[in-house]
Structures are given as structure tokens and as C-alpha cells.
Coordinates of C-alpha atoms and ligand atoms in Angstrom, one line a residue:
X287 CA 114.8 94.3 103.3
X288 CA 113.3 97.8 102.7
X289 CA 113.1 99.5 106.1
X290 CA 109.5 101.4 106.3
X291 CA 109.3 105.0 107.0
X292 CA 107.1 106.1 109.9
X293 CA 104.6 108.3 109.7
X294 CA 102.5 110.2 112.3
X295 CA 99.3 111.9 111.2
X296 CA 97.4 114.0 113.7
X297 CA 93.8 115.0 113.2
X298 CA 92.0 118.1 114.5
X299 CA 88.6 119.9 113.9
X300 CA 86.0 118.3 112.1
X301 CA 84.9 114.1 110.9
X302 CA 85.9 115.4 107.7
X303 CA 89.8 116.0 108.7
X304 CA 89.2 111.9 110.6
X305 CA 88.3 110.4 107.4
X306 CA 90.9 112.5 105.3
X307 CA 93.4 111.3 107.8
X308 CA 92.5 107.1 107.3
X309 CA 92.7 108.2 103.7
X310 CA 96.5 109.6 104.4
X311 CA 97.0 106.2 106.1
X312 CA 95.7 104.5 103.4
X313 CA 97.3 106.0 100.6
X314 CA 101.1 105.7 102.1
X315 CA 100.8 102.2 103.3
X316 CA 101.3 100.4 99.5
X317 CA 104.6 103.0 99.1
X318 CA 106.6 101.4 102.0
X319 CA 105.2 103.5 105.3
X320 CA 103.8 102.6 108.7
X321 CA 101.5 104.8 111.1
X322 CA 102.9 105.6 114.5
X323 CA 100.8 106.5 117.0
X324 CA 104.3 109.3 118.7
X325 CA 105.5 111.9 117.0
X326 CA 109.0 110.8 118.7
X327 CA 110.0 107.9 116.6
X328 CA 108.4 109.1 113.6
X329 CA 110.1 110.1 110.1
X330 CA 107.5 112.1 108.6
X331 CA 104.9 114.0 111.0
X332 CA 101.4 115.6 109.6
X333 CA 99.6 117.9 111.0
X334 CA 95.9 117.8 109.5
X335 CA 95.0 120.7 110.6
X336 CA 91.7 123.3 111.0
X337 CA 90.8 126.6 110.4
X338 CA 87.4 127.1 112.0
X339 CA 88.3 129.0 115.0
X340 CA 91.5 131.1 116.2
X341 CA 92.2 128.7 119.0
X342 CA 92.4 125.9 116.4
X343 CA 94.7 127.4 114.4
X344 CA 97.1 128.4 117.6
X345 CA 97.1 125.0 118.2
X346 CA 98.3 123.9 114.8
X347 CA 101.4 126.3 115.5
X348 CA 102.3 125.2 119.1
X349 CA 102.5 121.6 118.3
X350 CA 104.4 122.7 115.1
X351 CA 106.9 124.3 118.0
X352 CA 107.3 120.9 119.9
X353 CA 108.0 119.3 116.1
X354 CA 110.2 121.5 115.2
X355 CA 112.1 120.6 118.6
X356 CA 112.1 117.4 118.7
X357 CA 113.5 117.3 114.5
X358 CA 116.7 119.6 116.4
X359 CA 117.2 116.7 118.2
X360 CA 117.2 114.5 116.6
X361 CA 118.9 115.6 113.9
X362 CA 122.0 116.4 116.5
X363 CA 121.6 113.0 118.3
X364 CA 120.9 110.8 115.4
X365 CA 121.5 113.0 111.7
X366 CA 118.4 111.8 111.1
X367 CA 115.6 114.2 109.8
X368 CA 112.1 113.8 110.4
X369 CA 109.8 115.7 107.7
X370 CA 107.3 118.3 109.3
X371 CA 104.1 118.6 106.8
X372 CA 100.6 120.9 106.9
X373 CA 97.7 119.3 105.8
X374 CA 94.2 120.2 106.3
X375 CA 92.6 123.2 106.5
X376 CA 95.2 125.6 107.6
X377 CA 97.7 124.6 105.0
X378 CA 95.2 125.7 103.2
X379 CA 94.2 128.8 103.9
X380 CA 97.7 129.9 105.0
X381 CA 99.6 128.5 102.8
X382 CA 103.3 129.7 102.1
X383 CA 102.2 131.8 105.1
X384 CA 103.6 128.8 107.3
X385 CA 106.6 127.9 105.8
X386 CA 107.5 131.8 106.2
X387 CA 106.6 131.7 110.0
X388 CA 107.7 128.1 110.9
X389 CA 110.3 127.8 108.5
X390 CA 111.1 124.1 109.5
X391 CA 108.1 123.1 108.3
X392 CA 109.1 120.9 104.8
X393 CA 105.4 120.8 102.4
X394 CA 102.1 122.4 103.1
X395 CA 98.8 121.0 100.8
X396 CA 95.4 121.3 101.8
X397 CA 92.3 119.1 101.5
X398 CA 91.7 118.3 98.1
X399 CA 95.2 117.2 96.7
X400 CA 95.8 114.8 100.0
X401 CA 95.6 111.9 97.4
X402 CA 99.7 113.2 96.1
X403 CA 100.9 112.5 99.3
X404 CA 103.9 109.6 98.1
X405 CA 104.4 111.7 94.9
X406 CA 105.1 114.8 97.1
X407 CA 107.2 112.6 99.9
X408 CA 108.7 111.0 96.9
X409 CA 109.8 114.5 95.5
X410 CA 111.2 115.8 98.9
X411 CA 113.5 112.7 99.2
X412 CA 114.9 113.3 96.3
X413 CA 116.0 116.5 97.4
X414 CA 119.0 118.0 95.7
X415 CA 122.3 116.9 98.2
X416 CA 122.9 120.1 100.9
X417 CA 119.7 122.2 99.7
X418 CA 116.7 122.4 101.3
X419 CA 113.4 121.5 98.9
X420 CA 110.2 122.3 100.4
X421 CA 107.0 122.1 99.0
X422 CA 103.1 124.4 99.3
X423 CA 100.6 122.6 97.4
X424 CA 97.5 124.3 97.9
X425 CA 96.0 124.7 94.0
X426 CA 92.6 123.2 94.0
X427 CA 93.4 120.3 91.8
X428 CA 91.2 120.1 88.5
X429 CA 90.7 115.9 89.1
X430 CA 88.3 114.5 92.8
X431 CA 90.8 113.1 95.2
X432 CA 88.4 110.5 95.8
X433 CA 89.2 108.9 92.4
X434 CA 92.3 108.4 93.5
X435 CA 92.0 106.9 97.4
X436 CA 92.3 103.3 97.7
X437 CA 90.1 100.6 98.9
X438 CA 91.0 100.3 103.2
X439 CA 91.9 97.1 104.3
X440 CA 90.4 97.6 107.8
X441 CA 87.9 99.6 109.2
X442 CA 86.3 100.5 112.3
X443 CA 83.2 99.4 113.4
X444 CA 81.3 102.9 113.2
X445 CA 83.2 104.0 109.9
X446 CA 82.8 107.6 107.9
X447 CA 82.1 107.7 104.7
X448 CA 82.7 111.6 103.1
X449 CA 79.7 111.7 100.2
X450 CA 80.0 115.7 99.7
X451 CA 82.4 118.2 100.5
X452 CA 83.0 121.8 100.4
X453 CA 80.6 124.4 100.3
X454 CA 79.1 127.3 98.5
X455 CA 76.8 129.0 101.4
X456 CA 78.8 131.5 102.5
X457 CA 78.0 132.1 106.1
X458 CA 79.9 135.5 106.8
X459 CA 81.6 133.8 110.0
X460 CA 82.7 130.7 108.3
X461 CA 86.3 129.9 106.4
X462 CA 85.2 126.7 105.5
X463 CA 84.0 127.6 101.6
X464 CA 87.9 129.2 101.6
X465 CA 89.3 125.8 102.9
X466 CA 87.1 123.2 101.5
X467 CA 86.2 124.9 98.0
X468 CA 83.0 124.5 96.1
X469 CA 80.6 122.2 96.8
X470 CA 81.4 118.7 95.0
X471 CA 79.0 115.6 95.1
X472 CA 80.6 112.1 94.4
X473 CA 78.9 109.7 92.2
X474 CA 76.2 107.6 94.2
X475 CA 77.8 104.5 92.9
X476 CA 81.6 105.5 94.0
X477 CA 79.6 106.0 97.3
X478 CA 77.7 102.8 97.2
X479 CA 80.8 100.4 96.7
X480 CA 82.9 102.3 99.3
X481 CA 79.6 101.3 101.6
X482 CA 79.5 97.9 100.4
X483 CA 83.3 97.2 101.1
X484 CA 82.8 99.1 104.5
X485 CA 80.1 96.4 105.2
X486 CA 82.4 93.5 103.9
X487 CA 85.2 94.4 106.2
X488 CA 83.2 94.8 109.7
X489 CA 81.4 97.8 109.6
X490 CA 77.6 97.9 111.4
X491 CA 77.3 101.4 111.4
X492 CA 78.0 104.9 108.5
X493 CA 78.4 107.9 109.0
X494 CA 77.9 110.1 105.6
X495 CA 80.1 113.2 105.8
X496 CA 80.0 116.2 104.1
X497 CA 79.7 119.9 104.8
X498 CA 76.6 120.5 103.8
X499 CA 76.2 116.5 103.7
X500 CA 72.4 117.4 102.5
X501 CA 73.0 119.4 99.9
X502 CA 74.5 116.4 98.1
X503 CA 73.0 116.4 94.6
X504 CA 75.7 113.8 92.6
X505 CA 75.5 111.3 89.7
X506 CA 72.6 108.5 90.2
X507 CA 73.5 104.9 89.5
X508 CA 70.5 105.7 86.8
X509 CA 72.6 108.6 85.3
X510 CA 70.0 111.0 86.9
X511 CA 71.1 113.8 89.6
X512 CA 70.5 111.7 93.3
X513 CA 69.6 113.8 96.3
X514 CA 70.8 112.9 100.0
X515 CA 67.2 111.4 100.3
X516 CA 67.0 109.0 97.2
X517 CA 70.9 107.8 97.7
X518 CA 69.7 106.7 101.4
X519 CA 67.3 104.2 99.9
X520 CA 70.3 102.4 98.4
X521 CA 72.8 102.3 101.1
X522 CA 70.0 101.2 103.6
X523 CA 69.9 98.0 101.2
X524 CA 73.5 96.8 101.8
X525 CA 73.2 93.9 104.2
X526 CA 75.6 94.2 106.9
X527 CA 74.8 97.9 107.9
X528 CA 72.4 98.6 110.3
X529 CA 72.7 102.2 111.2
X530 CA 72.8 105.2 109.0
X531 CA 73.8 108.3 110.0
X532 CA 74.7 111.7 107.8
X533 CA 76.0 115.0 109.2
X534 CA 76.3 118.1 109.3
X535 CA 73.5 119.7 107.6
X536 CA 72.6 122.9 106.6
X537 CA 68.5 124.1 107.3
X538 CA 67.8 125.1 103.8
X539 CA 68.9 121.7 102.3
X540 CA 66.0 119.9 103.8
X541 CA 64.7 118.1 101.0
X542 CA 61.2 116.5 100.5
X543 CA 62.8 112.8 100.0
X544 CA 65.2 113.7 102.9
X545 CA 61.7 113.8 105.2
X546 CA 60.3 111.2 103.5
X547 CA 63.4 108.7 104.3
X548 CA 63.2 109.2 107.6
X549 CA 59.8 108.2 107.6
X550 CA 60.6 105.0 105.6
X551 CA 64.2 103.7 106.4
X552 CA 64.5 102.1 109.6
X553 CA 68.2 101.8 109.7
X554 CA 68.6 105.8 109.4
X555 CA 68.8 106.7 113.1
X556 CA 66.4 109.2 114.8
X557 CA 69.1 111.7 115.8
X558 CA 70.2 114.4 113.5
X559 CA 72.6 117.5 114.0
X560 CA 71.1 120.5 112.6
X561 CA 73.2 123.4 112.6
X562 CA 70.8 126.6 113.4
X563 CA 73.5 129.0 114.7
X564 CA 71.0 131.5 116.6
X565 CA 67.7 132.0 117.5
X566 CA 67.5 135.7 116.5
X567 CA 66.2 136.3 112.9
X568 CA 68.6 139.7 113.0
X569 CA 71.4 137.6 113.7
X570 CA 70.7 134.8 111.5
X571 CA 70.6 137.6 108.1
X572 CA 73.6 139.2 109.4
X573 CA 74.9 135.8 109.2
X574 CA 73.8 135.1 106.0
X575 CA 72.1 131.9 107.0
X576 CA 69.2 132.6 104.6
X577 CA 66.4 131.2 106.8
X578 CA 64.4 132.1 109.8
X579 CA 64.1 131.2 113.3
X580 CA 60.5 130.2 112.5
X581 CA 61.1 127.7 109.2
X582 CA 63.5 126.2 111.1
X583 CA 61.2 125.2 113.9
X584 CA 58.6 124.1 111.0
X585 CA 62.1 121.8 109.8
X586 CA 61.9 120.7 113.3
X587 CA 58.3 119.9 113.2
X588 CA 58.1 118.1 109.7
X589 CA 60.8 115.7 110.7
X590 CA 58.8 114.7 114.1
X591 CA 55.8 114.1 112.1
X592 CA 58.0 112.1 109.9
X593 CA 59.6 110.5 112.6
X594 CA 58.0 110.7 115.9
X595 CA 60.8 109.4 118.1
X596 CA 63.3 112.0 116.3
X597 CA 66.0 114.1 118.4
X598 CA 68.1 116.8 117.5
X599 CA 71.7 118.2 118.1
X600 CA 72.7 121.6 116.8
X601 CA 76.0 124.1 116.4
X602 CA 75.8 127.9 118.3
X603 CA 77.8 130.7 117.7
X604 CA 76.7 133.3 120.7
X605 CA 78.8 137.0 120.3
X606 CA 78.2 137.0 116.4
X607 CA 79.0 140.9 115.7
X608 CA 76.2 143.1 116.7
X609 CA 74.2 140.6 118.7
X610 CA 71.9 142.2 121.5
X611 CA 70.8 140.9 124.8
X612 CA 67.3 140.6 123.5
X613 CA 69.2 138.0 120.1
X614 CA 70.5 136.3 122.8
X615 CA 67.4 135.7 125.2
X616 CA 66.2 134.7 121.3
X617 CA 68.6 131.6 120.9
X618 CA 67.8 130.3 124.4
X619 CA 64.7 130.3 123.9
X620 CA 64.8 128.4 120.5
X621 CA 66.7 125.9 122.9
X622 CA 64.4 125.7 124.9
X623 CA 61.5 125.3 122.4
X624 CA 63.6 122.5 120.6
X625 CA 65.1 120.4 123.2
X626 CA 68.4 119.3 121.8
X627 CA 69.6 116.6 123.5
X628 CA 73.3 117.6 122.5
X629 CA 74.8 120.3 121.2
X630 CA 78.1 122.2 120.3
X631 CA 78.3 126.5 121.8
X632 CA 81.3 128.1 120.5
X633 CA 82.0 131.9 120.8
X634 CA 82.2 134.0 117.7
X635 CA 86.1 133.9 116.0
X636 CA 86.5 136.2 113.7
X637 CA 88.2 134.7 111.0
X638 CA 90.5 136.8 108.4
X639 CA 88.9 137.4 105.4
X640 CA 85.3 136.6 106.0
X641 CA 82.9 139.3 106.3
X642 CA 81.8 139.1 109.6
X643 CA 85.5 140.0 111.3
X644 CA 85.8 143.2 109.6
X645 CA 82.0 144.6 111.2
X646 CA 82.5 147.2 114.1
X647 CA 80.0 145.8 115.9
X648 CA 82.3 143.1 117.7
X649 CA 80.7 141.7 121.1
X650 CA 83.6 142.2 124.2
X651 CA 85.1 138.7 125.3
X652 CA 83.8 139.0 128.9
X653 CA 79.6 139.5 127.5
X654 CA 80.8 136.5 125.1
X655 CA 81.8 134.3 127.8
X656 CA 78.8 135.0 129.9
X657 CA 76.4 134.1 127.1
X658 CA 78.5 130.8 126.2
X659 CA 77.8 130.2 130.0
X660 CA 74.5 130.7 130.1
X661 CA 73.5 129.0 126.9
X662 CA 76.0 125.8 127.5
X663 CA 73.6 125.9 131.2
X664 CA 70.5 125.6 129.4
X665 CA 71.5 122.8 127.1
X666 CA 73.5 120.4 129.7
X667 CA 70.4 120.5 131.7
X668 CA 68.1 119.4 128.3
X669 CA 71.0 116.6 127.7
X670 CA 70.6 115.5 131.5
X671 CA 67.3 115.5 131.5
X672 CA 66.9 113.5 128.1
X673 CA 69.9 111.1 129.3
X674 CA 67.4 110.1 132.6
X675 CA 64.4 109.3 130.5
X676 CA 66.6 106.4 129.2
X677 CA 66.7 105.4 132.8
X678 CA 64.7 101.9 133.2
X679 CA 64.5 101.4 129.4
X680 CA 65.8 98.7 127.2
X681 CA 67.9 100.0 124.1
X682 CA 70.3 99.0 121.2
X683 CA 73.5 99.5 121.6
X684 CA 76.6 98.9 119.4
X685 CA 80.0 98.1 121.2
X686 CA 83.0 99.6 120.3
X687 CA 85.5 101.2 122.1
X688 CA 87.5 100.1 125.6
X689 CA 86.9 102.2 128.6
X690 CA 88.7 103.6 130.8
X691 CA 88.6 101.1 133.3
X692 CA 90.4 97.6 132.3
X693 CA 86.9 95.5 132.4
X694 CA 84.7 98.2 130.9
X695 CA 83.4 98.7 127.6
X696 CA 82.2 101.7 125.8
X697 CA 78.6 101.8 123.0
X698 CA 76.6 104.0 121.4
X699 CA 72.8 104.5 121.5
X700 CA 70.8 105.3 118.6
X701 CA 70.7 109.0 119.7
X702 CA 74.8 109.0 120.2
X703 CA 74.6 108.3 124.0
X704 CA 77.8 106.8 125.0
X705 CA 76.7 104.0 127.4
X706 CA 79.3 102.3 129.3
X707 CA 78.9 98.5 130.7
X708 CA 81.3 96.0 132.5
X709 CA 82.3 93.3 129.7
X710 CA 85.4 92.8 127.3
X711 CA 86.2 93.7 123.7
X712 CA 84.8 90.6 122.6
X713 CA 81.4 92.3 122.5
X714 CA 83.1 94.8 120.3
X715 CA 80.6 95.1 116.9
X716 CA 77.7 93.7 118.5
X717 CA 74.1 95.0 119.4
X718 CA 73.4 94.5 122.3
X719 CA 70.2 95.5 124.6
X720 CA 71.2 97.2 127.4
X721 CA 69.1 98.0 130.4
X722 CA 69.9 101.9 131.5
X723 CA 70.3 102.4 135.6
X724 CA 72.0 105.5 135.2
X725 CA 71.9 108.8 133.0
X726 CA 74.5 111.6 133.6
X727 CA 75.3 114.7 131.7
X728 CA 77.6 112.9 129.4
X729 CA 76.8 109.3 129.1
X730 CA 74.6 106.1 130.3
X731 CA 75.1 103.2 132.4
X732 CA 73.9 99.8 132.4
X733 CA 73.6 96.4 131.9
X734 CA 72.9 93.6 129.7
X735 CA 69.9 91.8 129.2
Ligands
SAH283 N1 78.4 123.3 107.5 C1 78.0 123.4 108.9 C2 79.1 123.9 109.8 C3 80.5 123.6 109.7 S1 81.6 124.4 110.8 C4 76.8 124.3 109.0 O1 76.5 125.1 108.1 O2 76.1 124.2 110.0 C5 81.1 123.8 112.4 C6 80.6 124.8 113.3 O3 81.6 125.7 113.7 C7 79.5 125.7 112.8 O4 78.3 125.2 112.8 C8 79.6 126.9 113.7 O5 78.8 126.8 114.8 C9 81.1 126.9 114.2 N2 81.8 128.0 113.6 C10 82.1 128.2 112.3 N3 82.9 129.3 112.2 C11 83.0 129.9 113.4 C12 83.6 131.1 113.9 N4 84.1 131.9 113.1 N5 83.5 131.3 115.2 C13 82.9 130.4 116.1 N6 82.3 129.3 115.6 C14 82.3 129.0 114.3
SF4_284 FE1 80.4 127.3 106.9 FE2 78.0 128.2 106.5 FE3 79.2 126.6 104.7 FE4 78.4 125.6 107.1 S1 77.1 126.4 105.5 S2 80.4 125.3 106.1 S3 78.8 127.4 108.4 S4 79.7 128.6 105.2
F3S285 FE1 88.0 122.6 110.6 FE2 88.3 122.3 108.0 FE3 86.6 120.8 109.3 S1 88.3 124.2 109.1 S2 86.0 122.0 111.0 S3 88.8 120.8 109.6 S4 86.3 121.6 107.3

């Protein structure tokens, strides 16, 4: 009996890197390997890693420290190795860059040639007796990874579904377009049986991922180039899903159909995360955004006439080189004229190599981390506020997660709201109504009906 390998995969940053991950999962189980959910026992470790921000990246190279450890040991204890490996987005951009500074580390690849996972494990087993073979694969590969991912055999109730990846925008902040490489659609019907066999194996709910998930423009089943818009009308036709959700999206890929399928599609949930970045139409140019503070409120207000009952979550970046007290004031009070009911605030990172970290114009840490404060104030209290209107009401909600306490189960709303009830995992994948008797910053609680 073949003994199978163990392999740990840890995911950081964005859905993108979750999915990718499953797909790692995926693609090793057939060649004789198991996930473990500990680093300790395992025999290969990945790291599937992300760029976005400095502290992401330091992350990435402390847990490589505690790998790198834990291999010394147990190579003294047992003589048995355990293989250290950089996916993601820092492999990546860095590179051969890690294998000079963490020189334990045994193969690096990045995002788009995840699919040559066994072949590359193979190779490294094989290594010649007494020498070291280590392997950087980070070429963007001339053939789509996804033609090359097999079909999962399980799935979780709430499952991602990457459509669209990379991206050619630029943003003079942003090492995504670095990490990710140029924008790539897959074909709607690759997309459309991935959706179908989602459906088949228990999931309710999809989430379409891409980095600029709207600017998807791939092959129609009808050979003509589909928009995000017209491939929604398809998947909201598969039977078993009933929610359809697609992030993150960029402003200026709003697209007529896009409005008009969330007027018509039911099933595509009235909560979307818009990424606006600022409020201050210096910063935005600076940032190469390409739009105004202004069309993005029209965005705002053609997708409630579309859909009155819509909400919105976005992205901020506050301390973007060169932004003012008066920029600032700006983006709070595009907050405040939106109403997000949840959002992500991030300080300004400046990232080697994109435009924005060479300007001399950098904001100090301390005006950064008053801003974040400030900002992140205004927005909990819009997210409180929105969570206690759902206070009386009756709502949807699909079970899936445990909580933390033994009898308690976690759900989501249609807007994302985690709810949490008393009950047991046999309501798991069910929608249920749920009266609301509670709404905090972070989540609802109530009962069923
Ligand atoms: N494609 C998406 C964003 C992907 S990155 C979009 O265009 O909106 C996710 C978020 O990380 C961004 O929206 C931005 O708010 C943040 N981010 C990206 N680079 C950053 C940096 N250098 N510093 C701080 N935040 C950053
Ligand atoms: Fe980054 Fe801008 Fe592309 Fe979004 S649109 S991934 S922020 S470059
Ligand atoms: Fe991070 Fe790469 Fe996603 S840099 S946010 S993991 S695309």
C-alpha cells in the first residue's frame, strides 16, 4: 500500500488565492496526496501567498521562519524532509528573490502555472541523491490553468467560482497587474459547467471571482464575446443555485447589461462591493483610477434605480501620496453620501515598483493612522446602523458554518450579514427565514420562524 504524502496549503489575501488553493487540493489528490489541516505532520507545506500590502508579504516570510524550523527538526528527529513551497502572489513577484533570502525554501511558482503542481513535486523527488534541486517557476505559462484543473468532488455550500483574472488597469498603488498578469476571460461555457457541477454537488450559493470580475468579456456559448451581464442570464438558469454573487469590480466596467441584470435576475443578490478607493477627484487621477467621484455616485444611482433594495461595500486606501486634509474630508464624505453597509480601509503601502511608491509626496504613518481611524469610525457606524434596520424583520438566510459556541450555527443574509442562531449543522445548506432581535457591528441575531 502506497503511503500518501501530506500536504498543507495556507491561503492569504484575496478569494482568488481560496479558490486557487481548492484547486491545489484538487489537483494533488488523484497523484497520491492528502490535505492536512498542521503544518507539523505535513510533507509538503505551501504558502499561497499575497503581495498587496507590505504587512502581507512580512507575513509570508515569518511563517516561512517557523517552516523552516520545524523542517530542522524534523529532519534531526526523524531524517525526514518536509518540502517548503511559494505559491501565490509573492512567489511571484519575488521570485528567486526568496529562495536567495530563505534559502530552505525548495520551489517558488506563482498564480498562473499552479495547475504543474505534481509535475513540479514529481521533479523535486526525483532529486539527484545528496544535491539539493530546487525549483522558481514563475514564467507566465503560454496555455489557461483552468484547462488543466479538475472537476472537485466536494464543494462547499457557498462555493467560488474564478470567471476572470488578472488585470490590465494599472492603478499606480497596485501590484496586482505584476502578480496576476493580463486580463484573461474564460469561455462562458467552461464557466457554465463548472456552475452546473457546483450545483450537482451541493452548492446554493456562487460567488464569480475575478479582479476586475466585470470587465469579463470571454467566449459566448454562441461563439460571440459575452459580458459579465449576458453570462449572468445563463448561470441564473442552473437549477440548484439560488444566489449569485460576483466580485470585485472595478467603476469603469459597469456595463449596460450588468444594470440591466440586476434589474431582471432575482437570484443575483442586492449587495455589491465596489471598489472606489477615495472620494477626492485629485487623488483618484493620481491614482490612475480613470473616473470621478461624481460618475461614480451616478454608478451608484443607476444600480438603485435598477434595483431599489441594492447596498454597497467598497475598498479605501486613505494616505495615498500627496493626499490633503481637504481629499480626505472628500472620501468621508462620499461615505457618507453612499452608505456602505461594509467596507474594507487600508493605509497606503507602497509597493516596489509601482508608480505610486517612488512619489515624494508620501503621507507620515502617524496622519495615516489618524485618517484610517477616522474613516473606519464613519463606516462601523453606517454598518451598525444598517445591521439594526434588520431588527424585527424576517429574512433569508443560508446556513453554513458552526459557531463558536457548541449549539450555535452561523448564515448569511443576502447583503453578507453573518447571522447567528441556536440549531445544529443539520440546517447546514438550507434557507431559512430568520426573525432578527439583534443587530451589532458585525453580525445579526435571531431566530427561526
Ligand atoms: N481590483 C480591485 C482591487 C484588488 S486589490 C479594484 O480595482 O478595486 C484589493 C484592495 O486592496 C484594493 O481595492 C485597495 O483598496 C487595496 N490595495 C491595493 N494596493 C494597495 C496598497 N499598495 N496599499 C494599500 N491598499 C492597497
Ligand atoms: Fe489593482 Fe487597480 Fe487592477 Fe484593481 S483595477 S487589481 S486596484 S490595478
Ligand atoms: Fe493578494 Fe494576489 Fe489577491 S496580491 S489580494 S492574493 S491577487
Amino acid at each position: 500500500m502506497t503511503v500518501l504524502q501530506k500536504v498543507y496549503i495556507k491561503n492569504y489575501g484575496c478569494q482568488m488565492n481560496v479558490y486557487d488553493g481548492q484547486k491545489m487540493a484538487d489537483l494533488l489528490k488523484p497523484h497520491g496526496y492528502c490535505i492536512t489541516e498542521s503544518p507539523d505532520d505535513a510533507d509538503v507545506a505551501i504558502l499561497n501567498t499575497c503581495h498587496i500590502r507590505e504587512k502581507a508579504e512580512h507575513k509570508v516570510f515569518s511563517d516561512l521562519g517557523r517552516l523552516n524550523v520545524l523542517k530542522k527538526d524534523r529532519i534531526a528527529a526523524e531524517a525526514r524532509d518536509m518540502l517548503i513551497a511559494v505559491g501565490g502572489c509573492v512567489g511571484q513577484a519575488e521570485g528567486a528573490e526568496i529562495t536567495r533570502q530563505a534559502p530552505y525554501v525548495d520551489m517558488v511558482f506563482g498564480p498562473q502555472s499552479y495547475h504543474r503542481l505534481p509535475e513540479m513535486l514529481a521533479q523535486l523527488e526525483h532529486k539527484v541523491k545528496g544535491k539539493r534541486r530546487r525549483i522558481v517557476n514563475t514564467e507566465f505559462p503560454v496555455e489557461s490553468k483552468f484547462d488543466f484543473l479538475p472537476v472537485p468532488d466536494e464543494t462547499q455550500v457557498s462555493a467560488f467560482l474564478s470567471i476572470q483574472e488578472g488585470c490590465d488597469k494599472f492603478c499606480h498603488f497596485c501590484v496586482v497587474p505584476y502578480t496576476r498578469g493580463s486580463e484573461y476571460s474564460r469561455p462562458a461555457l467552461q464557466i457554465i459547467k463548472e456552475a452546473k457541477h457546483l450545483a450537482s454537488i451541493g452548492a446554493k450559493e456562487i460567488t464569480l471571482l475575478g479582479q476586475n470580475v466585470n470587465g469579463y468579456h470571454g467566449e459566448g456559448i454562441d461563439g460571440k464575446e459575452w459580458s459579465l451581464g449576458r453570462l449572468l442570464y445563463d448561470l441564473a438558469e442552473i437549477d440548484g443555485l439560488k444566489r449569485i454573487r460576483y466580485t470585485t469590480s472595478h467603476p469603469l466596467d459597469m456595463h449596460d447589461d450588468l444594470y440591466n441584470a440586476h434589474r431582471d435576475i432575482d437570484k443575483l443578490m442586492p449587495f455589491l462591493h465596489l471598489p472606489v478607493q477615495s472620494g477626492s477627484n485629485k487623488i483618484l487621477n493620481a491614482m490612475n483610477r480613470k473616473h470621478t467621484a461624481d460618475e461614480y455616485l451616478k454608478i451608484i444611482e443607476r444600480l438603485r434605480n435598477a434595483r431599489s433594495e441594492i447596498a454597497f461595500s467598497s475598498d479605501f486606501i486613505v494616505g495615498y501620496p500627496g493626499e490633503s486634509d481637504q481629499d480626505h474630508k472628500e472620501t468621508i464624505a462620499l461615505v457618507e453620501r453612499v452608505g456602505f453597509i461594509q467596507a474594507y480601509s487600508f493605509k497606503y503601502s507602497p509597493r516596489t515598483g509601482t508608480p505610486a511608491s517612488a512619489l515624494l509626496t508620501q503621507v507620515p504613518e502617524n496622519v495615516k493612522s489618524d485618517r484610517l481611524a477616522e474613516l473606519q469610525n464613519s463606516l462601523n457606524t453606517l454598518q451598525l446602523a444598517f445591521n439594526e434596520t434588520m431588527v424585527g424583520k424576517i429574512v433569508e438566510v443560508l446556513f453554513d458554518r458552526q459557531g463558536k459556541a457548541p449549539q450555535q450555527i452561523i448564515g448569511k443574509t443576502p447583503y453578507m450579514q453573518s447571522v447567528t442562531l441556536d440549531g445544529d449543522c443539520s440546517l447546514f445548506g438550507n434557507f431559512l427565514m430568520v426573525k432578527i432581535n439583534n443587530g451589532y457591528n458585525n453580525s445579526l441575531a435571531g431566530e427561526l420562524i
